[in-house]
Amino acid sequence: SEDGSICVHNIRSGEFIRSLHIDAATGEVRESCARDAISVKLLEIHFNGSFVAHLVDGSLHVISLNGESLCNKDLGEGLNAMVICPDSEILVTGGELGCARIYSLHDLRLQCTVDVESHGDITSLAVASTESQLLCIGSDDGMLSIVHASREDSKG
């Protein structure tokens, strides 16, 4: 949201539970809305209840539903897309630098980089899980790149 609010609702009833924001001065997660919050650009939720917020300042934050900051990282780029792999603890991001970056969700440690910079900004990402993992990367010039990794490769 533009005002930096991340609103948490009960999935069954829709009842409002809490509002969180990232404080602009300290970078800490705080409960309730505040004027000093950083705007949220992208948000992804993991099946375990944690979520990842990408802010307009280029930072990435992994936050629990109760508002605990689990980890954060300054990416140094604006993201256009991010996706959490459904069968794992992996976050994939893509943005203005033309690289898909694969991070460990629990500590945001960079695992791998897929460079498609020659096709411009990354505009979209999708992950398909079958016997192997497929990463689909949409680029600014209309190119769709498909990256394949077998389960054996990803156990590495």
mmCIF file of C-alpha atoms in Angstrom:
data_model
loop_
_atom_site.group_PDB
_atom_site.id
_atom_site.type_symbol
_atom_site.label_atom_id
_atom_site.label_comp_id
_atom_site.label_asym_id
_atom_site.label_seq_id
_atom_site.Cartn_x
_atom_site.Cartn_y
_atom_site.Cartn_z
ATOM 1 C CA SER A 1 0.000 0.000 0.000
ATOM 2 C CA GLU A 2 1.084 3.572 -0.496
ATOM 3 C CA ASP A 3 0.874 4.380 3.208
ATOM 4 C CA GLY A 4 2.970 1.328 4.105
ATOM 5 C CA SER A 5 0.177 -0.610 5.829
ATOM 6 C CA ILE A 6 0.175 -4.388 5.686
ATOM 7 C CA CYS A 7 -3.268 -5.478 6.879
ATOM 8 C CA VAL A 8 -3.707 -9.017 8.225
ATOM 9 C CA HIS A 9 -7.174 -10.603 8.080
ATOM 10 C CA ASN A 10 -8.575 -13.968 9.148
ATOM 11 C CA ILE A 11 -8.790 -16.095 5.996
ATOM 12 C CA ARG A 12 -12.046 -17.805 6.983
ATOM 13 C CA SER A 13 -14.055 -14.877 8.339
ATOM 14 C CA GLY A 14 -12.296 -11.916 6.730
ATOM 15 C CA GLU A 15 -12.067 -10.320 10.173
ATOM 16 C CA PHE A 16 -9.321 -7.714 10.549
ATOM 17 C CA ILE A 17 -6.555 -8.919 12.904
ATOM 18 C CA ARG A 18 -3.779 -6.326 12.788
ATOM 19 C CA SER A 19 -1.982 -3.752 10.698
ATOM 20 C CA LEU A 20 1.806 -3.761 10.373
ATOM 21 C CA HIS A 21 4.287 -1.377 8.790
ATOM 22 C CA ILE A 22 8.046 -0.993 8.385
ATOM 23 C CA ASP A 23 9.285 2.091 10.201
ATOM 24 C CA ALA A 24 11.196 4.390 7.820
ATOM 25 C CA ALA A 25 13.642 5.593 10.483
ATOM 26 C CA THR A 26 14.564 2.261 12.074
ATOM 27 C CA GLY A 27 13.548 -0.384 9.495
ATOM 28 C CA GLU A 28 11.717 -2.251 12.259
ATOM 29 C CA VAL A 29 8.328 -3.912 11.922
ATOM 30 C CA ARG A 30 5.728 -2.082 13.995
ATOM 31 C CA GLU A 31 2.088 -2.742 14.679
ATOM 32 C CA SER A 32 -0.537 -0.225 13.482
ATOM 33 C CA CYS A 33 -0.324 2.455 10.825
ATOM 34 C CA ALA A 34 2.085 5.316 11.114
ATOM 35 C CA ARG A 35 3.035 8.291 9.003
ATOM 36 C CA ASP A 36 6.683 7.240 8.895
ATOM 37 C CA ALA A 37 6.063 3.906 7.144
ATOM 38 C CA ILE A 38 7.748 2.865 3.891
ATOM 39 C CA SER A 39 5.341 2.061 1.027
ATOM 40 C CA VAL A 40 4.916 -1.596 0.116
ATOM 41 C CA LYS A 41 5.439 -2.421 -3.573
ATOM 42 C CA LEU A 42 5.029 -6.239 -3.607
ATOM 43 C CA LEU A 43 3.795 -8.815 -1.098
ATOM 44 C CA GLU A 44 3.944 -12.644 -1.167
ATOM 45 C CA ILE A 45 2.686 -15.062 1.480
ATOM 46 C CA HIS A 46 4.117 -18.496 2.308
ATOM 47 C CA PHE A 47 1.911 -21.419 3.325
ATOM 48 C CA ASN A 48 3.529 -21.387 6.808
ATOM 49 C CA GLY A 49 2.045 -17.933 7.450
ATOM 50 C CA SER A 50 5.138 -15.808 6.997
ATOM 51 C CA PHE A 51 5.177 -13.245 4.218
ATOM 52 C CA VAL A 52 7.690 -11.270 2.202
ATOM 53 C CA ALA A 53 7.295 -7.533 1.630
ATOM 54 C CA HIS A 54 9.297 -5.631 -0.990
ATOM 55 C CA LEU A 55 9.319 -1.921 -0.188
ATOM 56 C CA VAL A 56 9.798 1.053 -2.504
ATOM 57 C CA ASP A 57 13.201 1.725 -0.916
ATOM 58 C CA GLY A 58 14.487 -1.560 -2.427
ATOM 59 C CA SER A 59 14.462 -3.542 0.800
ATOM 60 C CA LEU A 60 13.013 -7.010 1.275
ATOM 61 C CA HIS A 61 11.517 -8.127 4.618
ATOM 62 C CA VAL A 62 10.382 -11.574 5.772
ATOM 63 C CA ILE A 63 7.777 -11.131 8.516
ATOM 64 C CA SER A 64 5.719 -13.553 10.596
ATOM 65 C CA LEU A 65 1.954 -13.063 10.872
ATOM 66 C CA ASN A 66 2.384 -11.881 14.448
ATOM 67 C CA GLY A 67 4.622 -9.064 13.216
ATOM 68 C CA GLU A 68 8.044 -10.483 14.060
ATOM 69 C CA SER A 69 10.804 -9.522 11.648
ATOM 70 C CA LEU A 70 12.465 -12.781 10.608
ATOM 71 C CA CYS A 71 15.099 -11.249 8.299
ATOM 72 C CA ASN A 72 15.609 -8.412 5.839
ATOM 73 C CA LYS A 73 17.940 -7.397 3.043
ATOM 74 C CA ASP A 74 18.623 -4.332 0.914
ATOM 75 C CA LEU A 75 18.436 -5.544 -2.689
ATOM 76 C CA GLY A 76 19.685 -2.424 -4.419
ATOM 77 C CA GLU A 77 17.042 -2.719 -7.145
ATOM 78 C CA GLY A 78 13.343 -2.241 -7.653
ATOM 79 C CA LEU A 79 11.466 -5.499 -8.134
ATOM 80 C CA ASN A 80 8.652 -6.055 -10.604
ATOM 81 C CA ALA A 81 7.882 -9.628 -9.565
ATOM 82 C CA MET A 82 8.519 -12.140 -6.818
ATOM 83 C CA VAL A 83 7.194 -15.587 -6.058
ATOM 84 C CA ILE A 84 7.610 -18.086 -3.236
ATOM 85 C CA CYS A 85 8.059 -21.648 -4.483
ATOM 86 C CA PRO A 86 5.107 -23.656 -3.126
ATOM 87 C CA ASP A 87 7.050 -26.829 -2.257
ATOM 88 C CA SER A 88 10.044 -25.204 -0.610
ATOM 89 C CA GLU A 89 11.538 -22.349 1.355
ATOM 90 C CA ILE A 90 12.709 -20.533 -1.784
ATOM 91 C CA LEU A 91 11.955 -16.969 -2.906
ATOM 92 C CA VAL A 92 12.508 -15.895 -6.515
ATOM 93 C CA THR A 93 12.718 -12.184 -7.386
ATOM 94 C CA GLY A 94 13.084 -10.272 -10.631
ATOM 95 C CA GLY A 95 13.283 -6.616 -11.479
ATOM 96 C CA GLU A 96 14.950 -3.721 -13.205
ATOM 97 C CA LEU A 97 18.425 -5.291 -13.401
ATOM 98 C CA GLY A 98 17.251 -8.187 -15.599
ATOM 99 C CA CYS A 99 18.278 -11.015 -13.256
ATOM 100 C CA ALA A 100 16.098 -13.578 -11.524
ATOM 101 C CA ARG A 101 17.564 -14.118 -8.083
ATOM 102 C CA ILE A 102 16.828 -17.174 -5.983
ATOM 103 C CA TYR A 103 17.003 -16.725 -2.209
ATOM 104 C CA SER A 104 16.619 -18.970 0.805
ATOM 105 C CA LEU A 105 13.431 -17.736 2.482
ATOM 106 C CA HIS A 106 14.572 -18.146 6.095
ATOM 107 C CA ASP A 107 17.662 -15.901 5.812
ATOM 108 C CA LEU A 108 17.455 -14.280 2.328
ATOM 109 C CA ARG A 109 20.816 -15.790 1.405
ATOM 110 C CA LEU A 110 21.371 -15.663 -2.356
ATOM 111 C CA GLN A 111 21.369 -19.191 -3.802
ATOM 112 C CA CYS A 112 21.516 -18.569 -7.533
ATOM 113 C CA THR A 113 21.217 -15.867 -10.202
ATOM 114 C CA VAL A 114 19.707 -16.330 -13.666
ATOM 115 C CA ASP A 115 20.824 -13.511 -15.970
ATOM 116 C CA VAL A 116 18.369 -12.528 -18.715
ATOM 117 C CA GLU A 117 19.534 -8.902 -18.754
ATOM 118 C CA SER A 118 19.794 -8.847 -22.557
ATOM 119 C CA HIS A 119 15.966 -8.988 -22.649
ATOM 120 C CA GLY A 120 15.456 -5.994 -20.326
ATOM 121 C CA ASP A 121 13.643 -5.786 -17.018
ATOM 122 C CA ILE A 122 11.998 -8.888 -15.618
ATOM 123 C CA THR A 123 8.251 -8.276 -15.678
ATOM 124 C CA SER A 124 6.828 -11.548 -14.347
ATOM 125 C CA LEU A 125 7.768 -14.812 -12.662
ATOM 126 C CA ALA A 126 6.026 -18.158 -12.242
ATOM 127 C CA VAL A 127 7.093 -21.477 -10.750
ATOM 128 C CA ALA A 128 5.662 -24.859 -11.746
ATOM 129 C CA SER A 129 6.402 -27.932 -9.647
ATOM 130 C CA THR A 130 6.159 -31.378 -11.193
ATOM 131 C CA GLU A 131 8.859 -34.043 -11.226
ATOM 132 C CA SER A 132 11.139 -31.080 -11.818
ATOM 133 C CA GLN A 133 10.986 -27.383 -11.037
ATOM 134 C CA LEU A 134 10.282 -24.946 -13.865
ATOM 135 C CA LEU A 135 10.940 -21.237 -13.469
ATOM 136 C CA CYS A 136 9.249 -19.028 -16.068
ATOM 137 C CA ILE A 137 10.713 -15.547 -16.490
ATOM 138 C CA GLY A 138 8.874 -12.872 -18.459
ATOM 139 C CA SER A 139 11.017 -10.006 -19.776
ATOM 140 C CA ASP A 140 10.396 -6.456 -20.942
ATOM 141 C CA ASP A 141 10.955 -7.317 -24.618
ATOM 142 C CA GLY A 142 8.258 -10.040 -24.548
ATOM 143 C CA MET A 143 10.691 -12.952 -24.192
ATOM 144 C CA LEU A 144 9.635 -15.863 -21.989
ATOM 145 C CA SER A 145 12.612 -17.786 -20.585
ATOM 146 C CA ILE A 146 12.036 -21.187 -19.006
ATOM 147 C CA VAL A 147 14.629 -22.532 -16.586
ATOM 148 C CA HIS A 148 14.557 -26.225 -15.648
ATOM 149 C CA ALA A 149 15.964 -27.780 -12.471
ATOM 150 C CA SER A 150 15.467 -31.425 -11.567
ATOM 151 C CA ARG A 151 14.717 -32.374 -7.960
ATOM 152 C CA GLU A 152 18.183 -33.952 -7.734
ATOM 153 C CA ASP A 153 19.804 -30.652 -8.867
ATOM 154 C CA SER A 154 17.883 -28.634 -6.300
ATOM 155 C CA LYS A 155 18.804 -30.945 -3.385
ATOM 156 C CA GLY A 156 22.446 -30.130 -4.049
#
